[in-house]
PDB file of C-alpha atoms in Angstrom:
ATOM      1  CA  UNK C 412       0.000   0.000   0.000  1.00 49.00           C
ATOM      2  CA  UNK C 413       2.913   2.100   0.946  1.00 47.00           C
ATOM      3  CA  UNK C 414       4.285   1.736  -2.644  1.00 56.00           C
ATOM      4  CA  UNK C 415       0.877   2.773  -4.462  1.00 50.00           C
ATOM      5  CA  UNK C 416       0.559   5.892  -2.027  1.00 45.00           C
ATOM      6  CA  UNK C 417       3.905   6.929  -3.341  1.00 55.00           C
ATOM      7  CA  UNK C 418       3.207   6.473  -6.972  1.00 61.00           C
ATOM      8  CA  UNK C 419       0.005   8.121  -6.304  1.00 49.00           C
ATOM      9  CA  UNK C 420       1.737  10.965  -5.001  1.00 52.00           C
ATOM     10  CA  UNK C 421       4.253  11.253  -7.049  1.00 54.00           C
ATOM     11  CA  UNK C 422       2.014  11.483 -10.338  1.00 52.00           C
ATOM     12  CA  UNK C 423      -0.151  14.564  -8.709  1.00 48.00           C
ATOM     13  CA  UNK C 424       3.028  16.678  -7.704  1.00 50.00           C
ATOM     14  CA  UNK C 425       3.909  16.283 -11.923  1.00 52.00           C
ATOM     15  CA  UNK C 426      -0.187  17.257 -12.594  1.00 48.00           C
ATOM     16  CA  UNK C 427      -0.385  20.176  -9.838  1.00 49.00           C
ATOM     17  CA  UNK C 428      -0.934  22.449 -11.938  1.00 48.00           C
ATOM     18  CA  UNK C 429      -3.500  25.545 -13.022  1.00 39.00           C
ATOM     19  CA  UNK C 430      -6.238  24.088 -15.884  1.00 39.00           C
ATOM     20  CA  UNK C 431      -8.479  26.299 -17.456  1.00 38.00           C
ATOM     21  CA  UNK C 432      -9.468  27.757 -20.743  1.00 38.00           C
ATOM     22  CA  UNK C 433     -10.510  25.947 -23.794  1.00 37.00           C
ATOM     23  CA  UNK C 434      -8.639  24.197 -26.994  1.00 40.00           C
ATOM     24  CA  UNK C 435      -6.924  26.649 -29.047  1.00 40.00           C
ATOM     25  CA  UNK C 436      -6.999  26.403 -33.153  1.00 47.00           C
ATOM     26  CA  UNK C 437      -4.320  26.960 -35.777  1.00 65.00           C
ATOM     27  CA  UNK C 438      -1.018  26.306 -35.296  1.00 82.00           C
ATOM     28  CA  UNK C 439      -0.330  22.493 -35.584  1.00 97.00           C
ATOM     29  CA  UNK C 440       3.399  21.375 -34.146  1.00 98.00           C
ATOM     30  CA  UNK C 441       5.136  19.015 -36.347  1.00 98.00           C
ATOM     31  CA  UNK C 442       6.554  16.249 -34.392  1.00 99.00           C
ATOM     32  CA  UNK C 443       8.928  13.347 -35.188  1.00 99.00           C
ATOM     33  CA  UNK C 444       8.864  10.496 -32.477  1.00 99.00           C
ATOM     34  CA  UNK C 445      11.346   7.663 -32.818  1.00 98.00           C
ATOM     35  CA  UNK C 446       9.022   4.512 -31.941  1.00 98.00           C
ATOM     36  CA  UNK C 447       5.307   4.553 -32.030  1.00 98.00           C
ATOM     37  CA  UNK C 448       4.591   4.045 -28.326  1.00 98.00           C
ATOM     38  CA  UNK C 449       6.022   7.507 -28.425  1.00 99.00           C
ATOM     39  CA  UNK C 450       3.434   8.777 -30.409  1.00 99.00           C
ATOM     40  CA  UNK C 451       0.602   7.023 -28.225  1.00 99.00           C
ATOM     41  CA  UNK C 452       2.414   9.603 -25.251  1.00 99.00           C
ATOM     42  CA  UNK C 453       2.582  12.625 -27.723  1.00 99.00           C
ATOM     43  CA  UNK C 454      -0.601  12.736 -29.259  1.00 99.00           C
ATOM     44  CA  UNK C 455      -2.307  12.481 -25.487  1.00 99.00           C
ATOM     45  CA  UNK C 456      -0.870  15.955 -24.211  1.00 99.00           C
ATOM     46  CA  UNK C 457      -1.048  17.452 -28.003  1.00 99.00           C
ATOM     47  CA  UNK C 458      -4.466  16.604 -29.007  1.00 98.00           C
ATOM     48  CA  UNK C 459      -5.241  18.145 -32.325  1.00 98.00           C
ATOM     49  CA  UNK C 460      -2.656  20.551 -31.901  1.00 98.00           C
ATOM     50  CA  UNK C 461       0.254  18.207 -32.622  1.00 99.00           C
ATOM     51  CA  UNK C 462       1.073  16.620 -35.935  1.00 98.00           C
ATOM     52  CA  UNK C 463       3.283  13.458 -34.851  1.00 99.00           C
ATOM     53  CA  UNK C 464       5.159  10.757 -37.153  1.00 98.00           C
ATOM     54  CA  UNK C 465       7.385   7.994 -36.098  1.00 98.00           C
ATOM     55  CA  UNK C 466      10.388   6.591 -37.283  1.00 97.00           C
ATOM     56  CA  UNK C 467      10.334   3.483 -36.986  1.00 96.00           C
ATOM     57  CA  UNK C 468       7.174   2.261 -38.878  1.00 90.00           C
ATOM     58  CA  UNK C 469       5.396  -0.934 -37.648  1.00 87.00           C
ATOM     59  CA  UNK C 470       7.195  -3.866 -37.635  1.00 82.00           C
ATOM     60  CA  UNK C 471      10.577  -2.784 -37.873  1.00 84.00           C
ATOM     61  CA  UNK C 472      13.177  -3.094 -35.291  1.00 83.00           C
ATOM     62  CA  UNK C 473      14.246   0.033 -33.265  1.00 83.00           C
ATOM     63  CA  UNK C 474      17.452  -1.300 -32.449  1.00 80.00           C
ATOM     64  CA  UNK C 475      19.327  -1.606 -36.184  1.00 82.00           C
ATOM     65  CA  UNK C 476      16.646   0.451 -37.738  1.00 91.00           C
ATOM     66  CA  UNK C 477      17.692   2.662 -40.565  1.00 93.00           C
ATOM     67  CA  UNK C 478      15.444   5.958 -41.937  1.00 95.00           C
ATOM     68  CA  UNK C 479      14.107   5.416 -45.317  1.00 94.00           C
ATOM     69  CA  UNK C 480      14.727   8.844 -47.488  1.00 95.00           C
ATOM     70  CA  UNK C 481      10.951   9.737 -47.579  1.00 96.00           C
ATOM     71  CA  UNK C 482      11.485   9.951 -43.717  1.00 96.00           C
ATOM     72  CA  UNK C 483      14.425  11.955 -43.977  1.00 96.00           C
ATOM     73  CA  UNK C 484      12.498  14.508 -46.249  1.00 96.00           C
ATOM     74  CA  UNK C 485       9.708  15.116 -43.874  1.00 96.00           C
ATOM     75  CA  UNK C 486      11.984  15.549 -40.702  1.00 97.00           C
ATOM     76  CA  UNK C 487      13.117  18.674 -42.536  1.00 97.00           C
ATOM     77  CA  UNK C 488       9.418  20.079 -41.793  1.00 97.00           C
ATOM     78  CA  UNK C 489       9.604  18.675 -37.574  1.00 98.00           C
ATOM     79  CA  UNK C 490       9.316  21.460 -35.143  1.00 99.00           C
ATOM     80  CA  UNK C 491      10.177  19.103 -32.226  1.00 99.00           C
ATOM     81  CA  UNK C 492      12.429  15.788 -32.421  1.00 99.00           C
ATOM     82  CA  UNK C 493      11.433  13.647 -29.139  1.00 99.00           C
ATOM     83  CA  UNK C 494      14.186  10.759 -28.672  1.00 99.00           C
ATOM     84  CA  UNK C 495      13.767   8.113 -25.848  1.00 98.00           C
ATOM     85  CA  UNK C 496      17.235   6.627 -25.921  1.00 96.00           C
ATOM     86  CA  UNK C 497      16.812   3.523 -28.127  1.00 95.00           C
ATOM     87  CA  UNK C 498      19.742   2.547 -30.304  1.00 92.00           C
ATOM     88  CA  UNK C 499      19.384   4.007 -33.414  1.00 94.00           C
ATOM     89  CA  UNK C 500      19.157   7.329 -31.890  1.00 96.00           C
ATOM     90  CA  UNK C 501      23.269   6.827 -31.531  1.00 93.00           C
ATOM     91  CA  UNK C 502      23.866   6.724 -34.457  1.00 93.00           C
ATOM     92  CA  UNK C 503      21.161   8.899 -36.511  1.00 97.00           C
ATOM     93  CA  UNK C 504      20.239  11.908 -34.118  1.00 97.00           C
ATOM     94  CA  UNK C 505      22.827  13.608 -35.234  1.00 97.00           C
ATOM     95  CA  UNK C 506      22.273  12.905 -39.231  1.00 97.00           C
ATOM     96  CA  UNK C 507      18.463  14.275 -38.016  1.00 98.00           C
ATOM     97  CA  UNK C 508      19.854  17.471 -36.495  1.00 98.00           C
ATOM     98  CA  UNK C 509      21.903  18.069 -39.451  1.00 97.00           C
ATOM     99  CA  UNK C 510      19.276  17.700 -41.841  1.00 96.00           C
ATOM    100  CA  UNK C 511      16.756  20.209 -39.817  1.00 98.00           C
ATOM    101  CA  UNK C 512      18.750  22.118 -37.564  1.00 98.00           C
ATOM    102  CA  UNK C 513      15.697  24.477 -36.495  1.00 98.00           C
ATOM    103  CA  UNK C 514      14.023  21.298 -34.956  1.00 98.00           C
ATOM    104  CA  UNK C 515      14.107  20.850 -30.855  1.00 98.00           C
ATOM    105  CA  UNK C 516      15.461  17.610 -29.481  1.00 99.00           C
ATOM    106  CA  UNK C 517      14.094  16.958 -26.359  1.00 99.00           C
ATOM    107  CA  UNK C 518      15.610  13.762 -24.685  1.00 99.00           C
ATOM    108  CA  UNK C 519      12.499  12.198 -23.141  1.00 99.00           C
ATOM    109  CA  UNK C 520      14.599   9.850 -21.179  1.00 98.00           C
ATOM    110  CA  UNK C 521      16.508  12.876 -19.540  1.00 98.00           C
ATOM    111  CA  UNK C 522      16.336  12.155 -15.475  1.00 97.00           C
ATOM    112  CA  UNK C 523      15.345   8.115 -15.634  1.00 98.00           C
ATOM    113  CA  UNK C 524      17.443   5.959 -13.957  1.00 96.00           C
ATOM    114  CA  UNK C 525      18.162   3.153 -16.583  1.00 95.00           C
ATOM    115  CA  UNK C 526      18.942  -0.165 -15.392  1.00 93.00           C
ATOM    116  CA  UNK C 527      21.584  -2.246 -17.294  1.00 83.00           C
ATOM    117  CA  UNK C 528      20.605  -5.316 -19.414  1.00 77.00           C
ATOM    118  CA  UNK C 529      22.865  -7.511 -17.488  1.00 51.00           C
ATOM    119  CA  UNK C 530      20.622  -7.415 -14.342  1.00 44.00           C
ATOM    120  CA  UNK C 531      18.045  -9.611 -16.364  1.00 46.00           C
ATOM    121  CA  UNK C 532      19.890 -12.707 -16.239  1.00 46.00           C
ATOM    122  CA  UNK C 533      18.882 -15.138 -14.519  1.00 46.00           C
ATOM    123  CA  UNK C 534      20.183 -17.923 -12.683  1.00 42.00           C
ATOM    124  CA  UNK C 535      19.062 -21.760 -11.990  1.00 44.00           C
ATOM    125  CA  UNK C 536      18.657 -23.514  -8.939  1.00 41.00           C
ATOM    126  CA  UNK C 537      22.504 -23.947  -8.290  1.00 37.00           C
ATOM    127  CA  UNK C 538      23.433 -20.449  -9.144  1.00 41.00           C
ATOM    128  CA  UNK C 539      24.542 -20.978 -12.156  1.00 45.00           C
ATOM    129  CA  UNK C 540      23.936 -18.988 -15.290  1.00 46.00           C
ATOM    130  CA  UNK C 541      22.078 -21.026 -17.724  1.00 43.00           C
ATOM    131  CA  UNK C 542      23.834 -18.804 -20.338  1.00 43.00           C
ATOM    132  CA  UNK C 543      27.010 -20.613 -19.237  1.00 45.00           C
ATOM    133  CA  UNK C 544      28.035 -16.576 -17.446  1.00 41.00           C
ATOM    134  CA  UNK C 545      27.513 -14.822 -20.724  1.00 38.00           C
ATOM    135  CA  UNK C 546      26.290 -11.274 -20.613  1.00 34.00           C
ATOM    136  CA  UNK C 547      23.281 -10.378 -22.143  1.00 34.00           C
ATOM    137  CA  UNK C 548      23.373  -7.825 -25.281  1.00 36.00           C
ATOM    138  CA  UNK C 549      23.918  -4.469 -24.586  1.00 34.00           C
ATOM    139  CA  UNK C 550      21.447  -2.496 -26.880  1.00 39.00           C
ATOM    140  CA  UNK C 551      22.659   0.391 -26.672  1.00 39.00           C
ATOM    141  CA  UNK C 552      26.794   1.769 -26.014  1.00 37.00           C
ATOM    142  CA  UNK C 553      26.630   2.262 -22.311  1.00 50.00           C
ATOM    143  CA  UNK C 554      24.874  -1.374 -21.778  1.00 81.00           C
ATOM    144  CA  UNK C 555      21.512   0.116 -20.304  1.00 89.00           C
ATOM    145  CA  UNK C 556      17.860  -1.028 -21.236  1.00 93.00           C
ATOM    146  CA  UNK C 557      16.175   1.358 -23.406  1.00 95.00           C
ATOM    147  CA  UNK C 558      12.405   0.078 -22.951  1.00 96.00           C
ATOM    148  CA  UNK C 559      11.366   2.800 -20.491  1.00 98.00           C
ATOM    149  CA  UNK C 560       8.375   3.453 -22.620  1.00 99.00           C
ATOM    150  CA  UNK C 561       7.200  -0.294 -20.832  1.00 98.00           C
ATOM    151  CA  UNK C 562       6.417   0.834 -16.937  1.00 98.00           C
ATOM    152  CA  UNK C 563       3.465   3.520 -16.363  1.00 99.00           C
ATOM    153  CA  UNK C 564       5.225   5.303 -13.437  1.00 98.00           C
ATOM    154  CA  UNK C 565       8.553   5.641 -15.986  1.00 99.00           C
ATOM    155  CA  UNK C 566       6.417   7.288 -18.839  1.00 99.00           C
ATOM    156  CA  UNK C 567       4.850   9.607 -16.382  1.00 98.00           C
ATOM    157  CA  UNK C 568       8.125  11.289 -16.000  1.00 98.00           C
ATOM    158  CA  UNK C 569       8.553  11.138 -20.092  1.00 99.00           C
ATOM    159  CA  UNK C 570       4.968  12.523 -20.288  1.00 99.00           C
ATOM    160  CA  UNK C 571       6.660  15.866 -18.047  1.00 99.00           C
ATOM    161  CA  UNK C 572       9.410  16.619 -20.973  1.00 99.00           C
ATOM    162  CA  UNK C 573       6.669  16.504 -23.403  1.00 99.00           C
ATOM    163  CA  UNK C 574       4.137  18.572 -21.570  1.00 99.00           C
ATOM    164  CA  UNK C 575       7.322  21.381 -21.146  1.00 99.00           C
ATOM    165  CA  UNK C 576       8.421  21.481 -24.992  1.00 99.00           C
ATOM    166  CA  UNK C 577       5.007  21.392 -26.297  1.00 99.00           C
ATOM    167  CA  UNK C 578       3.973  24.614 -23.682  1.00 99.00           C
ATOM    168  CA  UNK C 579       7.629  26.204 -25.314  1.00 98.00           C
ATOM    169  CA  UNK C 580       6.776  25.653 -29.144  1.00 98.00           C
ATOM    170  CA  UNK C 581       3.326  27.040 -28.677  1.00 98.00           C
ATOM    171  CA  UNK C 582       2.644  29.230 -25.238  1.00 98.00           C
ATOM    172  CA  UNK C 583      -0.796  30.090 -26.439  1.00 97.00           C
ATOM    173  CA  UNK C 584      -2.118  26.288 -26.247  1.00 98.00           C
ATOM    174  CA  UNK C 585      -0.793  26.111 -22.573  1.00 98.00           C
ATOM    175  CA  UNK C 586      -3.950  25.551 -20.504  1.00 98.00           C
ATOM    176  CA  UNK C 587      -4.837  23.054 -23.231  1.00 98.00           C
ATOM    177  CA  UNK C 588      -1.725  21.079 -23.148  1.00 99.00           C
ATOM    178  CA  UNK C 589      -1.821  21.534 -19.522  1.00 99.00           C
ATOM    179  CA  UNK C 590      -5.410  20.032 -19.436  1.00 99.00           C
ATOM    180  CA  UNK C 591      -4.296  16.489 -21.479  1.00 99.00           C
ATOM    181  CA  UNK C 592      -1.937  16.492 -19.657  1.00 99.00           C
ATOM    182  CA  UNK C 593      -3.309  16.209 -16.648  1.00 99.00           C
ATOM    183  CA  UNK C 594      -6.116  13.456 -17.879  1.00 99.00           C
ATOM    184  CA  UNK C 595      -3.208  11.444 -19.263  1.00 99.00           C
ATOM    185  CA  UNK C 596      -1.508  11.431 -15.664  1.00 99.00           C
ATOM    186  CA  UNK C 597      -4.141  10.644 -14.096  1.00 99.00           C
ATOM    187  CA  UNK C 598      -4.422   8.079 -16.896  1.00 99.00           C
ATOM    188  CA  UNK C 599      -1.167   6.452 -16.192  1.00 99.00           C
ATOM    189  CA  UNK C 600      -2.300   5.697 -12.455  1.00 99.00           C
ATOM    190  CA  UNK C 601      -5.225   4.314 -13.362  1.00 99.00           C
ATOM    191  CA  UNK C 602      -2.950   1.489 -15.672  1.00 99.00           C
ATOM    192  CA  UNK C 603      -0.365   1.314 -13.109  1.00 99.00           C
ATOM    193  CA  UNK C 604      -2.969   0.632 -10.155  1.00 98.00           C
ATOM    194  CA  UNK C 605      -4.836  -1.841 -12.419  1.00 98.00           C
ATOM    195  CA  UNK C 606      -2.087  -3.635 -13.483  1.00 98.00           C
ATOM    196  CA  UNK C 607      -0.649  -4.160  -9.496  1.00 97.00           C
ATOM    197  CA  UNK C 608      -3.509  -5.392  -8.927  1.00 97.00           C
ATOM    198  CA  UNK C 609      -3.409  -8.287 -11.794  1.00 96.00           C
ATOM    199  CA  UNK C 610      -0.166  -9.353 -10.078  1.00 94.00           C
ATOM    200  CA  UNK C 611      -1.874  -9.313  -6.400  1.00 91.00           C
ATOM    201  CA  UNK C 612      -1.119 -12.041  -4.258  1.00 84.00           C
ATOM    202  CA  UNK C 613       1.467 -13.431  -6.411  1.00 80.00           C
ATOM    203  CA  UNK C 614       4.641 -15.514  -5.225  1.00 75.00           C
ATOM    204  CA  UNK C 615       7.494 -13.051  -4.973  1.00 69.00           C
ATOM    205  CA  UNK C 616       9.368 -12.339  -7.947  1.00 73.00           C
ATOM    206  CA  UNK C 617       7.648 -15.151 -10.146  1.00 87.00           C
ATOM    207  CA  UNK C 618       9.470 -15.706 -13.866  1.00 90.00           C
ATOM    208  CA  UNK C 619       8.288 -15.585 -17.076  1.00 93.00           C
ATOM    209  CA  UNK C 620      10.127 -16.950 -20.561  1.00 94.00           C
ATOM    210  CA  UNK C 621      10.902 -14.102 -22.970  1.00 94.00           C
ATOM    211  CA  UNK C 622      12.927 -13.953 -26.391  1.00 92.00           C
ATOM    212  CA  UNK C 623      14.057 -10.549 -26.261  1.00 90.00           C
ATOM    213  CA  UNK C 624      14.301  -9.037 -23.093  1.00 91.00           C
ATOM    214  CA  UNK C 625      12.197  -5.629 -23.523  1.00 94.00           C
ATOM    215  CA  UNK C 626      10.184  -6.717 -20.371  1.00 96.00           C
ATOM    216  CA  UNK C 627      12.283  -5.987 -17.705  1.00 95.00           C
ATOM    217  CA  UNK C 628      10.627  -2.400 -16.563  1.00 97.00           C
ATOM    218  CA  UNK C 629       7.460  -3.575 -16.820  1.00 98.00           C
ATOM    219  CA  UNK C 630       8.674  -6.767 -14.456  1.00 95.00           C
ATOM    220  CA  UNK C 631      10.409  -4.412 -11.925  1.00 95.00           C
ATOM    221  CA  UNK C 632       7.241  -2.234 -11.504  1.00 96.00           C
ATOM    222  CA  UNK C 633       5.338  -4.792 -10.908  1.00 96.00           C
ATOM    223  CA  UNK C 634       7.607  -7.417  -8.676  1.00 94.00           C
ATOM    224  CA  UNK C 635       8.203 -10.261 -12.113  1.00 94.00           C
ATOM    225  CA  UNK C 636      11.674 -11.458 -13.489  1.00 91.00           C
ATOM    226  CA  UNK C 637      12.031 -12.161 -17.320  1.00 91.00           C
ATOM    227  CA  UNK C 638      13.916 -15.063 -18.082  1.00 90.00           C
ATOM    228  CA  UNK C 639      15.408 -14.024 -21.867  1.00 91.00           C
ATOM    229  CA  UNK C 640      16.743 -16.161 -24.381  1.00 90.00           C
ATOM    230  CA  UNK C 641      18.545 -14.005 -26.252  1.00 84.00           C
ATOM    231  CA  UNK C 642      21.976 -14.181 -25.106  1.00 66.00           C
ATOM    232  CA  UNK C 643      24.346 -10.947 -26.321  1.00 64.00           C
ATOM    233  CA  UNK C 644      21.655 -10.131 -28.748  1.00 70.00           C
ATOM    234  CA  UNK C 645      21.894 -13.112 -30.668  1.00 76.00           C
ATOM    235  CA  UNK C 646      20.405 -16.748 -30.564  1.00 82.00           C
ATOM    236  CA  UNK C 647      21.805 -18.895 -28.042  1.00 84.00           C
ATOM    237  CA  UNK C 648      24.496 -21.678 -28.898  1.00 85.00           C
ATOM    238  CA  UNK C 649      23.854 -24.971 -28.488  1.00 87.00           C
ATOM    239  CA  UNK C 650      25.486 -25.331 -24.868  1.00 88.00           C
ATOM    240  CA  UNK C 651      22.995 -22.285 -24.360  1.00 86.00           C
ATOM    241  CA  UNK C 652      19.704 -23.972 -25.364  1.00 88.00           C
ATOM    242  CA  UNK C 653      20.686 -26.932 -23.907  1.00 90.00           C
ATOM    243  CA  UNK C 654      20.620 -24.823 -20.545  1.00 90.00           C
ATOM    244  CA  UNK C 655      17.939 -23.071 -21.637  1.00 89.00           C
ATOM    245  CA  UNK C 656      15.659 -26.075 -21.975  1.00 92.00           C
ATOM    246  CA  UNK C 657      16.540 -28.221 -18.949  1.00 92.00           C
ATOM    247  CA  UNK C 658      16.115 -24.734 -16.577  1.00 90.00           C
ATOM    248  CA  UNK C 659      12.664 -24.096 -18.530  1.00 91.00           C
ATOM    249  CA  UNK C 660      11.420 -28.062 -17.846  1.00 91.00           C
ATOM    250  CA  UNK C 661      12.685 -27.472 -13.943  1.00 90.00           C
ATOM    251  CA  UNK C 662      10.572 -24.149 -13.532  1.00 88.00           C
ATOM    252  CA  UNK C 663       7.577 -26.020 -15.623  1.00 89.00           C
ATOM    253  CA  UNK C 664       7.326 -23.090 -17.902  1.00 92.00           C
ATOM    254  CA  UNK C 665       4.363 -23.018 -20.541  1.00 93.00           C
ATOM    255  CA  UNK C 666       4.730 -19.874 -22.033  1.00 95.00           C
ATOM    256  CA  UNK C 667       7.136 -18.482 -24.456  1.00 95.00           C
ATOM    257  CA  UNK C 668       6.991 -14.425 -25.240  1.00 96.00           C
ATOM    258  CA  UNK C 669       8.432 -13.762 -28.630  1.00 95.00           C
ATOM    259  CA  UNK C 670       8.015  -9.757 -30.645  1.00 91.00           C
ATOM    260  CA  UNK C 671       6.649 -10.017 -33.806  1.00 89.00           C
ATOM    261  CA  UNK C 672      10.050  -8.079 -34.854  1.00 85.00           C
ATOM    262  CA  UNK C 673      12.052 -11.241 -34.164  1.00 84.00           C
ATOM    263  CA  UNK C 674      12.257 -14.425 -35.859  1.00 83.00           C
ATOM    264  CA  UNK C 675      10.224 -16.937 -33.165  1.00 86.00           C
ATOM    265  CA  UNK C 676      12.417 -20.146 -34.463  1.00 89.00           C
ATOM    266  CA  UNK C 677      14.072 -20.753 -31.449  1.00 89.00           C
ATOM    267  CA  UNK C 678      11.422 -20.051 -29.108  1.00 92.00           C
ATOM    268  CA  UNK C 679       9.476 -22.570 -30.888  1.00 92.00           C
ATOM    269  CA  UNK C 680      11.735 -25.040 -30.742  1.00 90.00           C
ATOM    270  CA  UNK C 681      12.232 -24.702 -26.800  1.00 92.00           C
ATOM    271  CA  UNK C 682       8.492 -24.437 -26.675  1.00 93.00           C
ATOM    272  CA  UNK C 683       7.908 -27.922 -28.668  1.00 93.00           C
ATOM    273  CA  UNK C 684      11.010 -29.479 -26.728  1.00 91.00           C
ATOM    274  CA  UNK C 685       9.235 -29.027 -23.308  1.00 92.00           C
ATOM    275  CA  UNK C 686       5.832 -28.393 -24.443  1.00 93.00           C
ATOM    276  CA  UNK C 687       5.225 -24.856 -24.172  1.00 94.00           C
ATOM    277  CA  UNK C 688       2.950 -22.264 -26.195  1.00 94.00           C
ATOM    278  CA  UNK C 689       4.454 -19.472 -28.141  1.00 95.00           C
ATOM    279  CA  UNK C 690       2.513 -16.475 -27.573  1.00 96.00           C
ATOM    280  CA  UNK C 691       3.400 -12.495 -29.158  1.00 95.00           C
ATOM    281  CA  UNK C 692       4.172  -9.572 -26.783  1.00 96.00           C
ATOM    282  CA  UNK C 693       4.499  -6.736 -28.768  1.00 96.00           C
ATOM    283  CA  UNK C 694       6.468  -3.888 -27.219  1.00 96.00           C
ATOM    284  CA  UNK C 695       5.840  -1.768 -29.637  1.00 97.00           C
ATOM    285  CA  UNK C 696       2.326  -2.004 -30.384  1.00 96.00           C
ATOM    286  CA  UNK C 697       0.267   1.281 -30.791  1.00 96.00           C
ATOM    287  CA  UNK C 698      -2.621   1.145 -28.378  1.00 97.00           C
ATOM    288  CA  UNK C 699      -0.180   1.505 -25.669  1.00 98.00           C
ATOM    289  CA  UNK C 700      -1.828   1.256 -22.668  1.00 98.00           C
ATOM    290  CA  UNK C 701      -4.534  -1.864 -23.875  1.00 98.00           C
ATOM    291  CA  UNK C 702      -1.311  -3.000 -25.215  1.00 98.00           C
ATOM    292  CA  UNK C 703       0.253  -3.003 -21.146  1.00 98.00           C
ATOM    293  CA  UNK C 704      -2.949  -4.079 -19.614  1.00 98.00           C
ATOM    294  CA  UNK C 705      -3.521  -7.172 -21.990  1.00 98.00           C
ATOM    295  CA  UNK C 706       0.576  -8.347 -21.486  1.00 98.00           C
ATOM    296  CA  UNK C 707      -0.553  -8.022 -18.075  1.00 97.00           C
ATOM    297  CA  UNK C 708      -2.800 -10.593 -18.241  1.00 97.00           C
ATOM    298  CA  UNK C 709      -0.946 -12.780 -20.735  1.00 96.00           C
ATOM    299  CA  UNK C 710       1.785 -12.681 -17.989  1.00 96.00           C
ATOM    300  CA  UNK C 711      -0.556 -13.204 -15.164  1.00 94.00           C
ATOM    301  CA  UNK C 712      -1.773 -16.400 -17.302  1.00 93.00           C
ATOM    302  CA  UNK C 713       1.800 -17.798 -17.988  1.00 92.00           C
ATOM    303  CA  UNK C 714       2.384 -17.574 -13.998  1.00 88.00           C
ATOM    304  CA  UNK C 715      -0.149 -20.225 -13.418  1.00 72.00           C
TER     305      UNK C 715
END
């Protein structure tokens, strides 16, 4: 209870502010996002007084994604750039500034305390790595997990950057920004609440079988562990499935979360070898928060 008072409070000190006044008309702010739960977030505060496009289109892979020259052409026209920190943004950001350098970047991640992919390993019963000790990839340079966008209470804190650079490219729609703003907060505690409660009354810190590991906000908020298969980014060796396999038999798991942006091969064949479904998690997907509250119960199910 202690931990939903905070998150509670938290989320009104970022909406405690003055709303009033109604919707203003006009001027539209162009906005380039670079993955579409981005533009889920964007489009909430801006209403119909943002214009917002992502970059990586649907069903493409944010972390070796590359712009396709229509894209590039239309960024010229962005009033407002908002990057989250996923890998691509290393190496492009900079090709996007040059080729609009009127346009804002506002780094949404700015302030979030990123944890690094290593901590989602896991271990079996003897304390061994079933990865054989291997570290898990590191999607971006500094080794941290991008997927922010994945916990409630981390996107509240995104939803503040947008709320401020929206208010400075267009002071006149304020109170109106202000106003979504405060909805979509309130919003956010709504999910968050809803989706503690799906995990009430679990064991502590129960597992669930991933191939990517984009999960592992979403587990910390609400008390999971992600057991990936991925190991370094790439499929795991033989020694690895082997591991893999005979740790996923021992913990009697029956579900296997693949992204539709990854090949589900391997997760198939660990699935038939101890006889597992595959089911899609999409981390991506558009209708963000239906999107959270129905992986919520796919998890939930998998638990059982």
């Amino acid at each position: 209870m202690r931990k939903v008072l905070k998150r509670i409070c938290v989320a009104f000190i970022f909406s405690g502010l003055a709303f009033a006044g109604p919707a203003y008309a006009d001027k539209i702010i162009q906005v380039a996002v670079s993955i579409i739960p981005q533009k889920y977030f964007v489009e909430k505060i801006g209403g119909e007084r943002v214009n917002v496009s992502a970059m990586v289109l649907p069903g493409a892979d944010p972390h070796n994604y590359e712009p396709k020259p229509q894209q590039m052409v239309a960024l010229t026209g962005s009033d407002i750039y908002f990057a989250i920190g996923v890998p691509f943004e290393n190496v492009w950001l900079q090709k996007f500034i040059a080729a609009n350098p009127r346009m804002v970047v506002v780094h949404t991640e700015a302030g979030i305390q990123k944890i690094p992919m290593a901590h989602e390993s896991f271990h079996g019963p003897a304390g061994e790595n079933p990865h054989g000790g291997e570290a898990l990839h590191e999607h971006a340079h500094d080794g941290l997990d991008p997927h922010i966008w994945l916990s409630p209470p981390l996107v509240s804190l995104q939803a503040r950057h947008i709320l401020d650079a929206l208010v400075k490219a267009d002071p006149e729609g304020r109170s109106y920004f202000e106003a979504n703003y405060k909805k979509f907060i309130n919003e956010l505690v709504d999910l968050d609440l809803a989706l503690m409660q799906v995990f009430y009354g679990k064991e502590a810190s129960p597992e669930f079988m991933v191939f990517h590991p984009a999960w592992g906000y979403f587990a910390n908020a609400y008390g999971l562990k992600q057991i990936p298969i991925e190991v370094e980014g790439k499929e795991p060796k033989a020694a690895d499935l082997k591991r893999l396999i005979e740790y996923a038999q021992a913990q009697k798991v029956k579900t296997i979360f693949v992204q539709p942006q990854y090949s589900d091969a391997i997760a198939r064949t660990i699935a038939a070898s101890i006889g597992a479904t595959v089911v899609p998690a999409d981390p991506l997907a558009p209708d963000w928060a239906a999107n959270l509250l129905q992986m919520g119960e796919k998890f939930k199910a998998a638990l059982k």
